[in-house]
């Protein structure tokens, strides 16, 4: 029995549509294969941001004074580019305009000449304190004591975590975006009477006692 004319027409249409889909799929497969085997086009290289790490080691013993003490870095661990510069005489770090991610730490120990070799005195209760990171104006005269600049002053970038003078680090982390060249400093305080507490300890004829470190990356 011969099928109705409409049925045959529908069948031919379906077969033609299936062939078209198959041809399209094969074309897509060929294009994908060509994309995977073709050499990659040259892309614009993204420059690596400037970065630097500075450390304050202990070439000599340095007692802490009442109130805020500036960390004065002694060594460059690594540095790339010219956007970040450290003055090892003052501890001030100059930053070119841009956005920076900054992390750092600051520690201080109790110390006396009577401590056994390769040991530090641990006290309880211990003097508490913390570090802070702030923008630095060399023409500004800081008043003595802990209240020379309050922590809510616009110059304060970050207040570090609380710590004690038992070689426990105070940590800072911040983003800083100066619109023009700016200077920053890392400070540390352990109260108004830091008796027996030191910013640096040179003992056993070794300077390799890292007492503060700051890591800065321009992003």
Tab-separated table of N, CA and C in Angstrom, residues 54-184:
chain	number	residue	atom	x	y	z
A	54	UNK	N	61.206	44.871	53.759
A	54	UNK	CA	62.278	45.438	54.572
A	54	UNK	C	62.207	44.833	55.971
A	55	UNK	N	63.382	44.587	56.561
A	55	UNK	CA	63.460	43.966	57.882
A	55	UNK	C	64.335	44.809	58.800
A	56	UNK	N	63.941	44.870	60.061
A	56	UNK	CA	64.797	45.472	61.077
A	56	UNK	C	65.491	44.354	61.845
A	57	UNK	N	66.773	44.183	61.556
A	57	UNK	CA	67.593	43.249	62.304
A	57	UNK	C	68.236	43.972	63.492
A	58	UNK	N	69.169	43.319	64.166
A	58	UNK	CA	69.717	43.848	65.422
A	58	UNK	C	71.234	43.960	65.363
A	59	UNK	N	71.749	44.956	64.631
A	59	UNK	CA	73.206	45.154	64.656
A	59	UNK	C	73.709	45.679	65.988
A	60	UNK	N	72.773	46.173	66.822
A	60	UNK	CA	73.135	46.595	68.177
A	60	UNK	C	71.903	46.463	69.061
A	61	UNK	N	72.116	46.535	70.370
A	61	UNK	CA	71.004	46.492	71.312
A	61	UNK	C	70.399	47.885	71.438
A	62	UNK	N	69.067	47.937	71.426
A	62	UNK	CA	68.378	49.232	71.403
A	62	UNK	C	67.172	49.175	72.346
A	63	UNK	N	67.222	49.865	73.473
A	63	UNK	CA	66.094	49.831	74.414
A	63	UNK	C	64.898	50.613	73.887
A	64	UNK	N	63.722	50.207	74.321
A	64	UNK	CA	62.498	50.920	73.972
A	64	UNK	C	62.340	52.136	74.876
A	65	UNK	N	61.769	53.203	74.315
A	65	UNK	CA	61.492	54.400	75.106
A	65	UNK	C	59.995	54.479	75.360
A	66	UNK	N	59.568	55.251	76.364
A	66	UNK	CA	58.130	55.393	76.633
A	66	UNK	C	57.379	55.941	75.413
A	67	UNK	N	56.165	55.462	75.230
A	67	UNK	CA	55.348	55.931	74.119
A	67	UNK	C	55.695	55.222	72.818
A	68	UNK	N	55.523	55.945	71.708
A	68	UNK	CA	55.698	55.345	70.390
A	68	UNK	C	57.171	55.307	69.982
A	69	UNK	N	57.576	54.154	69.457
A	69	UNK	CA	58.931	53.933	68.973
A	69	UNK	C	58.864	53.592	67.481
A	70	UNK	N	59.638	54.321	66.697
A	70	UNK	CA	59.628	54.057	65.259
A	70	UNK	C	60.513	52.851	64.944
A	71	UNK	N	59.996	51.963	64.103
A	71	UNK	CA	60.801	50.853	63.620
A	71	UNK	C	61.691	51.372	62.499
A	72	UNK	N	63.010	51.178	62.671
A	72	UNK	CA	63.983	51.653	61.687
A	72	UNK	C	64.590	50.416	61.003
A	73	UNK	N	64.176	50.187	59.791
A	73	UNK	CA	64.589	48.980	59.068
A	73	UNK	C	66.067	49.066	58.696
A	74	UNK	N	66.703	47.910	58.667
A	74	UNK	CA	68.146	47.848	58.412
A	74	UNK	C	68.494	47.148	57.107
A	75	UNK	N	67.597	46.305	56.583
A	75	UNK	CA	67.934	45.466	55.431
A	75	UNK	C	66.787	45.403	54.436
A	76	UNK	N	67.151	45.238	53.169
A	76	UNK	CA	66.184	44.960	52.110
A	76	UNK	C	66.207	43.464	51.837
A	77	UNK	N	65.093	42.790	52.093
A	77	UNK	CA	65.011	41.361	51.780
A	77	UNK	C	64.861	41.162	50.278
A	78	UNK	N	63.988	41.964	49.670
A	78	UNK	CA	63.756	41.890	48.227
A	78	UNK	C	63.107	43.207	47.812
A	79	UNK	N	63.372	43.629	46.591
A	79	UNK	CA	62.719	44.836	46.086
A	79	UNK	C	62.735	44.817	44.577
A	80	UNK	N	61.596	45.212	43.973
A	80	UNK	CA	61.487	45.320	42.520
A	80	UNK	C	60.845	46.657	42.186
A	81	UNK	N	61.433	47.376	41.241
A	81	UNK	CA	60.882	48.649	40.823
A	81	UNK	C	61.351	49.789	41.705
A	82	UNK	N	60.913	50.989	41.340
A	82	UNK	CA	61.334	52.197	42.037
A	82	UNK	C	60.215	52.870	42.821
A	83	UNK	N	59.035	52.259	42.864
A	83	UNK	CA	57.894	52.896	43.521
A	83	UNK	C	58.001	52.869	45.041
A	84	UNK	N	58.832	51.979	45.589
A	84	UNK	CA	58.931	51.785	47.042
A	84	UNK	C	60.385	51.978	47.460
A	85	UNK	N	60.623	52.963	48.313
A	85	UNK	CA	61.988	53.279	48.742
A	85	UNK	C	62.016	53.407	50.265
A	86	UNK	N	63.047	52.830	50.896
A	86	UNK	CA	63.173	52.885	52.351
A	86	UNK	C	64.410	53.676	52.734
A	87	UNK	N	64.240	54.588	53.683
A	87	UNK	CA	65.355	55.345	54.249
A	87	UNK	C	65.805	54.612	55.510
A	88	UNK	N	66.965	53.971	55.453
A	88	UNK	CA	67.431	53.177	56.582
A	88	UNK	C	67.941	54.038	57.736
A	89	UNK	N	68.069	55.332	57.523
A	89	UNK	CA	68.473	56.221	58.618
A	89	UNK	C	67.282	56.615	59.477
A	90	UNK	N	66.090	56.706	58.871
A	90	UNK	CA	64.908	57.179	59.597
A	90	UNK	C	63.811	56.131	59.724
A	91	UNK	N	63.839	55.094	58.902
A	91	UNK	CA	62.762	54.106	58.896
A	91	UNK	C	61.583	54.495	58.036
A	92	UNK	N	61.592	55.690	57.452
A	92	UNK	CA	60.483	56.144	56.611
A	92	UNK	C	60.548	55.455	55.254
A	93	UNK	N	59.379	55.050	54.751
A	93	UNK	CA	59.270	54.391	53.456
A	93	UNK	C	58.484	55.297	52.527
A	94	UNK	N	59.062	55.646	51.390
A	94	UNK	CA	58.420	56.521	50.411
A	94	UNK	C	57.701	55.668	49.371
A	95	UNK	N	56.456	56.046	49.075
A	95	UNK	CA	55.630	55.330	48.115
A	95	UNK	C	55.184	56.282	47.017
A	96	UNK	N	55.362	55.876	45.764
A	96	UNK	CA	54.839	56.633	44.637
A	96	UNK	C	53.312	56.504	44.623
A	97	UNK	N	52.607	57.390	43.933
A	97	UNK	CA	51.142	57.288	43.871
A	97	UNK	C	50.703	55.912	43.364
A	98	UNK	N	49.624	55.395	43.945
A	98	UNK	CA	49.124	54.083	43.557
A	98	UNK	C	48.424	53.406	44.720
A	99	UNK	N	47.989	52.178	44.494
A	99	UNK	CA	47.323	51.378	45.521
A	99	UNK	C	48.290	50.307	46.001
A	100	UNK	N	48.409	50.172	47.343
A	100	UNK	CA	49.367	49.246	47.933
A	100	UNK	C	48.686	48.325	48.942
A	101	UNK	N	49.136	47.067	48.944
A	101	UNK	CA	48.768	46.124	49.995
A	101	UNK	C	49.976	45.993	50.915
A	102	UNK	N	49.761	46.230	52.206
A	102	UNK	CA	50.852	46.291	53.168
A	102	UNK	C	50.580	45.324	54.309
A	103	UNK	N	51.558	44.493	54.619
A	103	UNK	CA	51.509	43.653	55.815
A	103	UNK	C	52.810	43.843	56.578
A	104	UNK	N	52.770	43.596	57.872
A	104	UNK	CA	53.976	43.771	58.659
A	104	UNK	C	53.843	43.188	60.051
A	105	UNK	N	54.960	43.142	60.750
A	105	UNK	CA	54.962	42.656	62.131
A	105	UNK	C	56.018	43.406	62.910
A	106	UNK	N	55.806	43.480	64.225
A	106	UNK	CA	56.738	44.152	65.127
A	106	UNK	C	56.747	43.393	66.445
A	107	UNK	N	57.946	43.127	66.973
A	107	UNK	CA	58.059	42.418	68.243
A	107	UNK	C	59.087	43.115	69.134
A	108	UNK	N	59.023	42.788	70.406
A	108	UNK	CA	59.998	43.300	71.373
A	108	UNK	C	60.126	42.281	72.505
A	109	UNK	N	61.314	42.090	73.028
A	109	UNK	CA	61.508	41.168	74.148
A	109	UNK	C	61.914	41.899	75.431
A	110	UNK	N	61.697	41.241	76.550
A	110	UNK	CA	62.408	41.612	77.766
A	110	UNK	C	63.843	41.111	77.621
A	111	UNK	N	64.788	41.890	78.153
A	111	UNK	CA	66.186	41.477	78.010
A	111	UNK	C	67.017	42.100	79.113
A	112	UNK	N	67.980	41.324	79.592
A	112	UNK	CA	68.987	41.838	80.513
A	112	UNK	C	70.279	41.075	80.258
A	113	UNK	N	71.383	41.666	80.684
A	113	UNK	CA	72.681	41.019	80.461
A	113	UNK	C	72.821	39.752	81.290
A	114	UNK	N	71.935	39.559	82.268
A	114	UNK	CA	72.003	38.377	83.106
A	114	UNK	C	71.242	37.191	82.526
A	115	UNK	N	70.547	37.399	81.396
A	115	UNK	CA	69.833	36.285	80.776
A	115	UNK	C	70.820	35.206	80.330
A	116	UNK	N	70.472	33.942	80.496
A	116	UNK	CA	71.357	32.877	79.998
A	116	UNK	C	71.551	32.996	78.493
A	117	UNK	N	72.657	32.493	77.965
A	117	UNK	CA	72.891	32.568	76.519
A	117	UNK	C	71.746	31.942	75.719
A	118	UNK	N	71.390	32.621	74.610
A	118	UNK	CA	70.365	32.144	73.678
A	118	UNK	C	68.983	32.047	74.325
A	119	UNK	N	68.748	32.870	75.344
A	119	UNK	CA	67.449	32.869	76.011
A	119	UNK	C	66.985	34.297	76.258
A	120	UNK	N	65.679	34.472	76.370
A	120	UNK	CA	65.099	35.752	76.762
A	120	UNK	C	64.193	35.528	77.965
A	121	UNK	N	64.022	36.578	78.722
A	121	UNK	CA	63.179	36.499	79.910
A	121	UNK	C	61.711	36.566	79.517
A	122	UNK	N	60.913	35.657	80.039
A	122	UNK	CA	59.455	35.662	79.837
A	122	UNK	C	58.818	36.108	81.148
A	123	UNK	N	57.958	37.112	81.060
A	123	UNK	CA	57.329	37.650	82.265
A	123	UNK	C	55.816	37.498	82.213
A	124	UNK	N	55.245	37.312	83.387
A	124	UNK	CA	53.790	37.258	83.520
A	124	UNK	C	53.431	37.836	84.892
A	125	UNK	N	52.652	38.894	84.936
A	125	UNK	CA	52.077	39.586	83.772
A	125	UNK	C	53.149	40.328	82.977
A	126	UNK	N	52.845	40.559	81.685
A	126	UNK	CA	53.795	41.197	80.788
A	126	UNK	C	53.234	42.518	80.285
A	127	UNK	N	54.141	43.415	79.938
A	127	UNK	CA	53.733	44.707	79.387
A	127	UNK	C	53.018	44.494	78.057
A	128	UNK	N	51.837	45.100	77.915
A	128	UNK	CA	51.050	44.958	76.688
A	128	UNK	C	51.279	46.159	75.774
A	129	UNK	N	51.054	45.963	74.494
A	129	UNK	CA	51.220	47.045	73.528
A	129	UNK	C	50.728	46.628	72.167
A	130	UNK	N	51.074	47.404	71.150
A	130	UNK	CA	50.703	47.090	69.770
A	130	UNK	C	51.481	48.006	68.833
A	131	UNK	N	51.468	47.653	67.570
A	131	UNK	CA	52.109	48.462	66.541
A	131	UNK	C	51.038	49.264	65.803
A	132	UNK	N	51.485	50.203	65.004
A	132	UNK	CA	50.564	50.907	64.110
A	132	UNK	C	51.334	51.430	62.911
A	133	UNK	N	50.623	51.553	61.822
A	133	UNK	CA	51.167	52.053	60.568
A	133	UNK	C	50.524	53.397	60.290
A	134	UNK	N	51.346	54.407	59.975
A	134	UNK	CA	50.768	55.721	59.712
A	134	UNK	C	51.545	56.441	58.623
A	135	UNK	N	50.852	57.360	57.970
A	135	UNK	CA	51.533	58.228	57.015
A	135	UNK	C	52.390	59.213	57.794
A	136	UNK	N	53.517	59.567	57.214
A	136	UNK	CA	54.540	60.319	57.942
A	136	UNK	C	54.804	61.650	57.251
A	137	UNK	N	54.703	62.727	58.027
A	137	UNK	CA	55.052	64.061	57.566
A	137	UNK	C	56.314	64.495	58.299
A	138	UNK	N	57.452	64.579	57.611
A	138	UNK	CA	58.695	64.916	58.311
A	138	UNK	C	58.682	66.301	58.947
A	139	UNK	N	57.772	67.161	58.515
A	139	UNK	CA	57.697	68.513	59.088
A	139	UNK	C	56.794	68.577	60.321
A	140	UNK	N	56.102	67.457	60.631
A	140	UNK	CA	55.216	67.438	61.789
A	140	UNK	C	56.001	66.988	63.018
A	141	UNK	N	55.939	67.762	64.061
A	141	UNK	CA	56.647	67.432	65.298
A	141	UNK	C	55.690	66.653	66.200
A	142	UNK	N	56.024	65.390	66.461
A	142	UNK	CA	55.165	64.526	67.267
A	142	UNK	C	55.358	64.831	68.743
A	143	UNK	N	54.256	65.077	69.420
A	143	UNK	CA	54.325	65.320	70.858
A	143	UNK	C	54.733	64.027	71.575
A	144	UNK	N	55.432	64.130	72.699
A	144	UNK	CA	55.878	62.923	73.404
A	144	UNK	C	54.700	62.169	74.015
A	145	UNK	N	54.959	60.893	74.320
A	145	UNK	CA	53.938	60.079	74.962
A	145	UNK	C	53.046	59.357	73.969
A	146	UNK	N	52.040	58.690	74.515
A	146	UNK	CA	51.142	57.873	73.698
A	146	UNK	C	50.059	58.685	72.999
A	147	UNK	N	49.865	59.943	73.373
A	147	UNK	CA	48.763	60.736	72.846
A	147	UNK	C	49.206	61.793	71.844
A	148	UNK	N	50.435	61.652	71.338
A	148	UNK	CA	50.908	62.628	70.368
A	148	UNK	C	50.043	62.658	69.124
A	149	UNK	N	49.634	61.481	68.662
A	149	UNK	CA	48.668	61.331	67.571
A	149	UNK	C	47.698	60.243	67.988
A	150	UNK	N	46.420	60.575	68.058
A	150	UNK	CA	45.420	59.579	68.442
A	150	UNK	C	45.205	58.569	67.308
A	151	UNK	N	44.725	57.397	67.670
A	151	UNK	CA	44.532	56.341	66.676
A	151	UNK	C	43.418	56.637	65.681
A	152	UNK	N	42.553	57.597	65.973
A	152	UNK	CA	41.513	57.952	65.007
A	152	UNK	C	41.924	59.122	64.116
A	153	UNK	N	43.184	59.532	64.200
A	153	UNK	CA	43.688	60.597	63.339
A	153	UNK	C	43.729	60.103	61.893
A	154	UNK	N	43.450	60.967	60.906
A	154	UNK	CA	43.467	60.531	59.491
A	154	UNK	C	44.812	59.989	59.030
A	155	UNK	N	45.879	60.323	59.731
A	155	UNK	CA	47.192	59.829	59.321
A	155	UNK	C	47.402	58.356	59.679
A	156	UNK	N	46.575	57.818	60.563
A	156	UNK	CA	46.725	56.421	60.970
A	156	UNK	C	46.133	55.521	59.894
A	157	UNK	N	46.969	54.665	59.324
A	157	UNK	CA	46.532	53.739	58.279
A	157	UNK	C	45.978	52.460	58.884
A	158	UNK	N	46.635	51.951	59.915
A	158	UNK	CA	46.231	50.675	60.505
A	158	UNK	C	46.787	50.567	61.915
A	159	UNK	N	45.982	50.072	62.837
A	159	UNK	CA	46.424	49.733	64.190
A	159	UNK	C	46.645	48.222	64.246
A	160	UNK	N	47.811	47.816	64.725
A	160	UNK	CA	48.159	46.404	64.738
A	160	UNK	C	47.480	45.635	65.856
A	161	UNK	N	47.611	44.328	65.802
A	161	UNK	CA	47.017	43.464	66.813
A	161	UNK	C	47.741	43.645	68.145
A	162	UNK	N	46.997	43.439	69.220
A	162	UNK	CA	47.568	43.580	70.561
A	162	UNK	C	48.583	42.472	70.829
A	163	UNK	N	49.575	42.802	71.674
A	163	UNK	CA	50.640	41.848	71.931
A	163	UNK	C	51.243	42.122	73.302
A	164	UNK	N	52.235	41.344	73.681
A	164	UNK	CA	53.014	41.583	74.897
A	164	UNK	C	54.492	41.559	74.544
A	165	UNK	N	55.309	41.993	75.477
A	165	UNK	CA	56.757	42.048	75.248
A	165	UNK	C	57.431	40.721	75.537
A	166	UNK	N	56.781	39.641	75.144
A	166	UNK	CA	57.350	38.307	75.278
A	166	UNK	C	57.617	37.706	73.898
A	167	UNK	N	58.172	38.548	73.006
A	167	UNK	CA	58.477	38.131	71.635
A	167	UNK	C	57.236	37.664	70.881
A	168	UNK	N	56.097	38.245	71.205
A	168	UNK	CA	54.859	37.958	70.480
A	168	UNK	C	54.637	39.057	69.455
A	169	UNK	N	54.467	38.733	68.167
A	169	UNK	CA	54.376	39.776	67.150
A	169	UNK	C	53.034	40.501	67.172
A	170	UNK	N	53.102	41.804	66.944
A	170	UNK	CA	51.918	42.599	66.637
A	170	UNK	C	51.849	42.696	65.121
A	171	UNK	N	50.715	42.326	64.547
A	171	UNK	CA	50.569	42.218	63.096
A	171	UNK	C	49.761	43.374	62.543
A	172	UNK	N	50.142	43.851	61.363
A	172	UNK	CA	49.379	44.879	60.657
A	172	UNK	C	49.077	44.379	59.252
A	173	UNK	N	47.940	44.805	58.733
A	173	UNK	CA	47.577	44.547	57.330
A	173	UNK	C	46.668	45.669	56.878
A	174	UNK	N	46.965	46.246	55.721
A	174	UNK	CA	46.197	47.404	55.280
A	174	UNK	C	46.344	47.595	53.782
A	175	UNK	N	45.407	48.377	53.230
A	175	UNK	CA	45.525	48.915	51.885
A	175	UNK	C	45.702	50.426	52.013
A	176	UNK	N	46.587	50.965	51.199
A	176	UNK	CA	46.894	52.388	51.265
A	176	UNK	C	47.025	52.909	49.844
A	177	UNK	N	46.342	54.025	49.555
A	177	UNK	CA	46.312	54.551	48.191
A	177	UNK	C	46.624	56.045	48.191
A	178	UNK	N	47.889	56.414	48.218
A	178	UNK	CA	48.225	57.834	48.161
A	178	UNK	C	48.022	58.392	46.759
A	179	UNK	N	47.532	59.622	46.695
A	179	UNK	CA	47.321	60.287	45.412
A	179	UNK	C	48.596	60.981	44.933
A	180	UNK	N	49.532	61.162	45.825
A	180	UNK	CA	50.842	61.714	45.489
A	180	UNK	C	51.876	60.989	46.328
A	181	UNK	N	53.149	61.206	46.036
A	181	UNK	CA	54.197	60.526	46.786
A	181	UNK	C	54.036	60.761	48.279
A	182	UNK	N	54.053	59.674	49.050
A	182	UNK	CA	53.815	59.753	50.489
A	182	UNK	C	54.849	58.907	51.215
A	183	UNK	N	55.024	59.200	52.494
A	183	UNK	CA	55.897	58.405	53.349
A	183	UNK	C	55.069	57.735	54.434
A	184	UNK	N	55.472	56.529	54.805
A	184	UNK	CA	54.809	55.803	55.883
A	184	UNK	C	55.864	55.312	56.867
